[in-house]
Amino acid sequence: MTFLPLSCAARDLPGRTLLTLPPEIDVCSAPLLYARIVSVAHARRLRLLVLDLTRTAFMDSQGAHLIHDVRRLLRPHTEVRVAARPEGLPSRVLTLTGVRRDVPVYDDPAEALTV
């Protein structure tokens, strides 16, 4: 098992935040990512939170649960969107788990940030 440094880089724009998620999201990393995402989201008054999965090469169902749980926890006026490459594994996981029905998924972060 390879342990990569857990990174979740934030980029702030007025009322919006883009979080770039790490290359792997699984049962080991999801709880730490959840805590990081929630702390970033609660520290800001957001209208839009974009979770960028375009650099994520591996994601299991824990990643889908992570996105679903973040969406449920945030304030009602905060919209959650995801950026994921259409041919990538995260996009397939979001489709198979049904998260894609509840959370808009865009091909790239710039498109997802458009309000």
PDB file of C-alpha atoms in Angstrom:
ATOM      1  CA  MET A   1       0.000   0.000   0.000  1.00  0.00           C
ATOM      2  CA  THR A   2       1.382   3.403  -0.979  1.00  0.00           C
ATOM      3  CA  PHE A   3       0.668   6.410   1.189  1.00  0.00           C
ATOM      4  CA  LEU A   4       0.699   9.652  -0.714  1.00  0.00           C
ATOM      5  CA  PRO A   5       0.707  13.007   1.023  1.00  0.00           C
ATOM      6  CA  LEU A   6      -2.854  14.128   1.581  1.00  0.00           C
ATOM      7  CA  SER A   7      -3.371  17.381  -0.223  1.00  0.00           C
ATOM      8  CA  CYS A   8      -6.498  19.369  -0.741  1.00  0.00           C
ATOM      9  CA  ALA A   9      -5.503  22.710  -2.217  1.00  0.00           C
ATOM     10  CA  ALA A  10      -8.046  25.529  -1.921  1.00  0.00           C
ATOM     11  CA  ARG A  11      -8.471  28.400  -4.339  1.00  0.00           C
ATOM     12  CA  ASP A  12     -10.811  31.159  -3.198  1.00  0.00           C
ATOM     13  CA  LEU A  13     -12.882  33.434  -5.392  1.00  0.00           C
ATOM     14  CA  PRO A  14     -15.669  35.766  -4.228  1.00  0.00           C
ATOM     15  CA  GLY A  15     -18.356  33.483  -2.779  1.00  0.00           C
ATOM     16  CA  ARG A  16     -16.762  30.415  -4.358  1.00  0.00           C
ATOM     17  CA  THR A  17     -14.048  27.961  -3.436  1.00  0.00           C
ATOM     18  CA  LEU A  18     -12.324  25.366  -5.591  1.00  0.00           C
ATOM     19  CA  LEU A  19     -10.803  22.416  -3.734  1.00  0.00           C
ATOM     20  CA  THR A  20      -8.415  20.248  -5.726  1.00  0.00           C
ATOM     21  CA  LEU A  21      -8.587  16.749  -4.288  1.00  0.00           C
ATOM     22  CA  PRO A  22      -5.651  14.297  -4.134  1.00  0.00           C
ATOM     23  CA  PRO A  23      -4.720  11.573  -6.637  1.00  0.00           C
ATOM     24  CA  GLU A  24      -6.321   8.831  -4.503  1.00  0.00           C
ATOM     25  CA  ILE A  25      -9.515   8.826  -2.464  1.00  0.00           C
ATOM     26  CA  ASP A  26     -10.259   5.659  -0.541  1.00  0.00           C
ATOM     27  CA  VAL A  27     -11.224   4.372   2.892  1.00  0.00           C
ATOM     28  CA  CYS A  28      -7.928   5.619   4.357  1.00  0.00           C
ATOM     29  CA  SER A  29      -8.045   9.155   2.998  1.00  0.00           C
ATOM     30  CA  ALA A  30     -11.789   9.950   2.905  1.00  0.00           C
ATOM     31  CA  PRO A  31     -12.228  10.801   6.626  1.00  0.00           C
ATOM     32  CA  LEU A  32      -9.292  13.229   6.571  1.00  0.00           C
ATOM     33  CA  LEU A  33     -10.508  14.797   3.340  1.00  0.00           C
ATOM     34  CA  TYR A  34     -13.999  15.167   4.766  1.00  0.00           C
ATOM     35  CA  ALA A  35     -12.636  17.036   7.795  1.00  0.00           C
ATOM     36  CA  ARG A  36     -10.516  19.285   5.560  1.00  0.00           C
ATOM     37  CA  ILE A  37     -13.377  20.069   3.168  1.00  0.00           C
ATOM     38  CA  VAL A  38     -15.815  20.821   5.978  1.00  0.00           C
ATOM     39  CA  SER A  39     -13.348  23.088   7.768  1.00  0.00           C
ATOM     40  CA  VAL A  40     -12.650  25.029   4.554  1.00  0.00           C
ATOM     41  CA  ALA A  41     -16.344  25.327   3.706  1.00  0.00           C
ATOM     42  CA  HIS A  42     -17.404  26.450   7.187  1.00  0.00           C
ATOM     43  CA  ALA A  43     -14.626  29.036   7.397  1.00  0.00           C
ATOM     44  CA  ARG A  44     -16.014  30.863   4.369  1.00  0.00           C
ATOM     45  CA  ARG A  45     -19.395  32.188   3.345  1.00  0.00           C
ATOM     46  CA  LEU A  46     -19.823  30.184   0.184  1.00  0.00           C
ATOM     47  CA  ARG A  47     -22.441  30.159  -2.481  1.00  0.00           C
ATOM     48  CA  LEU A  48     -20.512  27.524  -4.420  1.00  0.00           C
ATOM     49  CA  LEU A  49     -18.046  24.795  -3.509  1.00  0.00           C
ATOM     50  CA  VAL A  50     -16.348  22.981  -6.399  1.00  0.00           C
ATOM     51  CA  LEU A  51     -14.590  19.707  -5.676  1.00  0.00           C
ATOM     52  CA  ASP A  52     -11.983  19.144  -8.381  1.00  0.00           C
ATOM     53  CA  LEU A  53     -11.417  15.462  -9.166  1.00  0.00           C
ATOM     54  CA  THR A  54      -9.656  16.049 -12.489  1.00  0.00           C
ATOM     55  CA  ARG A  55      -6.317  14.987 -10.975  1.00  0.00           C
ATOM     56  CA  THR A  56      -7.773  12.085  -9.029  1.00  0.00           C
ATOM     57  CA  ALA A  57      -6.719   8.812 -10.662  1.00  0.00           C
ATOM     58  CA  PHE A  58      -8.297   6.431  -8.134  1.00  0.00           C
ATOM     59  CA  MET A  59     -11.515   6.799  -6.205  1.00  0.00           C
ATOM     60  CA  ASP A  60     -13.650   4.073  -4.690  1.00  0.00           C
ATOM     61  CA  SER A  61     -17.152   4.346  -3.234  1.00  0.00           C
ATOM     62  CA  GLN A  62     -15.734   6.231  -0.233  1.00  0.00           C
ATOM     63  CA  GLY A  63     -15.160   9.198  -2.553  1.00  0.00           C
ATOM     64  CA  ALA A  64     -18.805   9.127  -3.592  1.00  0.00           C
ATOM     65  CA  HIS A  65     -19.882   8.954   0.059  1.00  0.00           C
ATOM     66  CA  LEU A  66     -17.543  11.852   0.821  1.00  0.00           C
ATOM     67  CA  ILE A  67     -19.177  14.084  -1.789  1.00  0.00           C
ATOM     68  CA  HIS A  68     -22.670  13.067  -0.716  1.00  0.00           C
ATOM     69  CA  ASP A  69     -21.890  13.722   2.964  1.00  0.00           C
ATOM     70  CA  VAL A  70     -20.313  17.121   2.260  1.00  0.00           C
ATOM     71  CA  ARG A  71     -23.366  18.154   0.239  1.00  0.00           C
ATOM     72  CA  ARG A  72     -25.714  17.144   3.050  1.00  0.00           C
ATOM     73  CA  LEU A  73     -23.704  18.906   5.737  1.00  0.00           C
ATOM     74  CA  LEU A  74     -23.226  22.297   4.099  1.00  0.00           C
ATOM     75  CA  ARG A  75     -25.602  25.178   4.559  1.00  0.00           C
ATOM     76  CA  PRO A  76     -28.688  24.983   2.332  1.00  0.00           C
ATOM     77  CA  HIS A  77     -27.603  28.010   0.301  1.00  0.00           C
ATOM     78  CA  THR A  78     -24.214  26.456  -0.592  1.00  0.00           C
ATOM     79  CA  GLU A  79     -24.203  24.592  -3.899  1.00  0.00           C
ATOM     80  CA  VAL A  80     -21.742  21.721  -4.378  1.00  0.00           C
ATOM     81  CA  ARG A  81     -20.404  20.901  -7.828  1.00  0.00           C
ATOM     82  CA  VAL A  82     -17.795  18.432  -9.011  1.00  0.00           C
ATOM     83  CA  ALA A  83     -15.246  18.653 -11.809  1.00  0.00           C
ATOM     84  CA  ALA A  84     -14.202  15.247 -13.164  1.00  0.00           C
ATOM     85  CA  ARG A  85     -12.754  14.070 -16.456  1.00  0.00           C
ATOM     86  CA  PRO A  86     -15.507  12.231 -18.364  1.00  0.00           C
ATOM     87  CA  GLU A  87     -13.258   9.239 -19.094  1.00  0.00           C
ATOM     88  CA  GLY A  88     -11.818   9.063 -15.575  1.00  0.00           C
ATOM     89  CA  LEU A  89     -12.555   6.590 -12.809  1.00  0.00           C
ATOM     90  CA  PRO A  90     -14.098   9.226 -10.463  1.00  0.00           C
ATOM     91  CA  SER A  91     -16.686  10.093 -13.096  1.00  0.00           C
ATOM     92  CA  ARG A  92     -17.643   6.423 -13.466  1.00  0.00           C
ATOM     93  CA  VAL A  93     -17.862   5.984  -9.677  1.00  0.00           C
ATOM     94  CA  LEU A  94     -20.146   9.022  -9.389  1.00  0.00           C
ATOM     95  CA  THR A  95     -22.405   7.581 -12.078  1.00  0.00           C
ATOM     96  CA  LEU A  96     -22.507   4.050 -10.634  1.00  0.00           C
ATOM     97  CA  THR A  97     -23.232   5.242  -7.091  1.00  0.00           C
ATOM     98  CA  GLY A  98     -25.945   7.690  -8.182  1.00  0.00           C
ATOM     99  CA  VAL A  99     -24.218  10.764  -6.740  1.00  0.00           C
ATOM    100  CA  ARG A 100     -24.257  12.306 -10.211  1.00  0.00           C
ATOM    101  CA  ARG A 101     -28.057  12.625  -9.952  1.00  0.00           C
ATOM    102  CA  ASP A 102     -27.743  14.936  -6.931  1.00  0.00           C
ATOM    103  CA  VAL A 103     -24.498  16.794  -7.651  1.00  0.00           C
ATOM    104  CA  PRO A 104     -23.757  18.493 -10.977  1.00  0.00           C
ATOM    105  CA  VAL A 105     -20.585  17.127 -12.604  1.00  0.00           C
ATOM    106  CA  TYR A 106     -18.598  19.250 -15.064  1.00  0.00           C
ATOM    107  CA  ASP A 107     -15.689  18.299 -17.328  1.00  0.00           C
ATOM    108  CA  ASP A 108     -13.315  20.938 -16.005  1.00  0.00           C
ATOM    109  CA  PRO A 109     -12.978  23.179 -12.923  1.00  0.00           C
ATOM    110  CA  ALA A 110     -13.328  26.463 -14.843  1.00  0.00           C
ATOM    111  CA  GLU A 111     -16.683  25.376 -16.204  1.00  0.00           C
ATOM    112  CA  ALA A 112     -17.832  24.236 -12.746  1.00  0.00           C
ATOM    113  CA  LEU A 113     -16.870  27.594 -11.200  1.00  0.00           C
ATOM    114  CA  THR A 114     -19.068  29.534 -13.580  1.00  0.00           C
ATOM    115  CA  VAL A 115     -21.998  30.900 -11.622  1.00  0.00           C
TER     116      VAL A 115
END
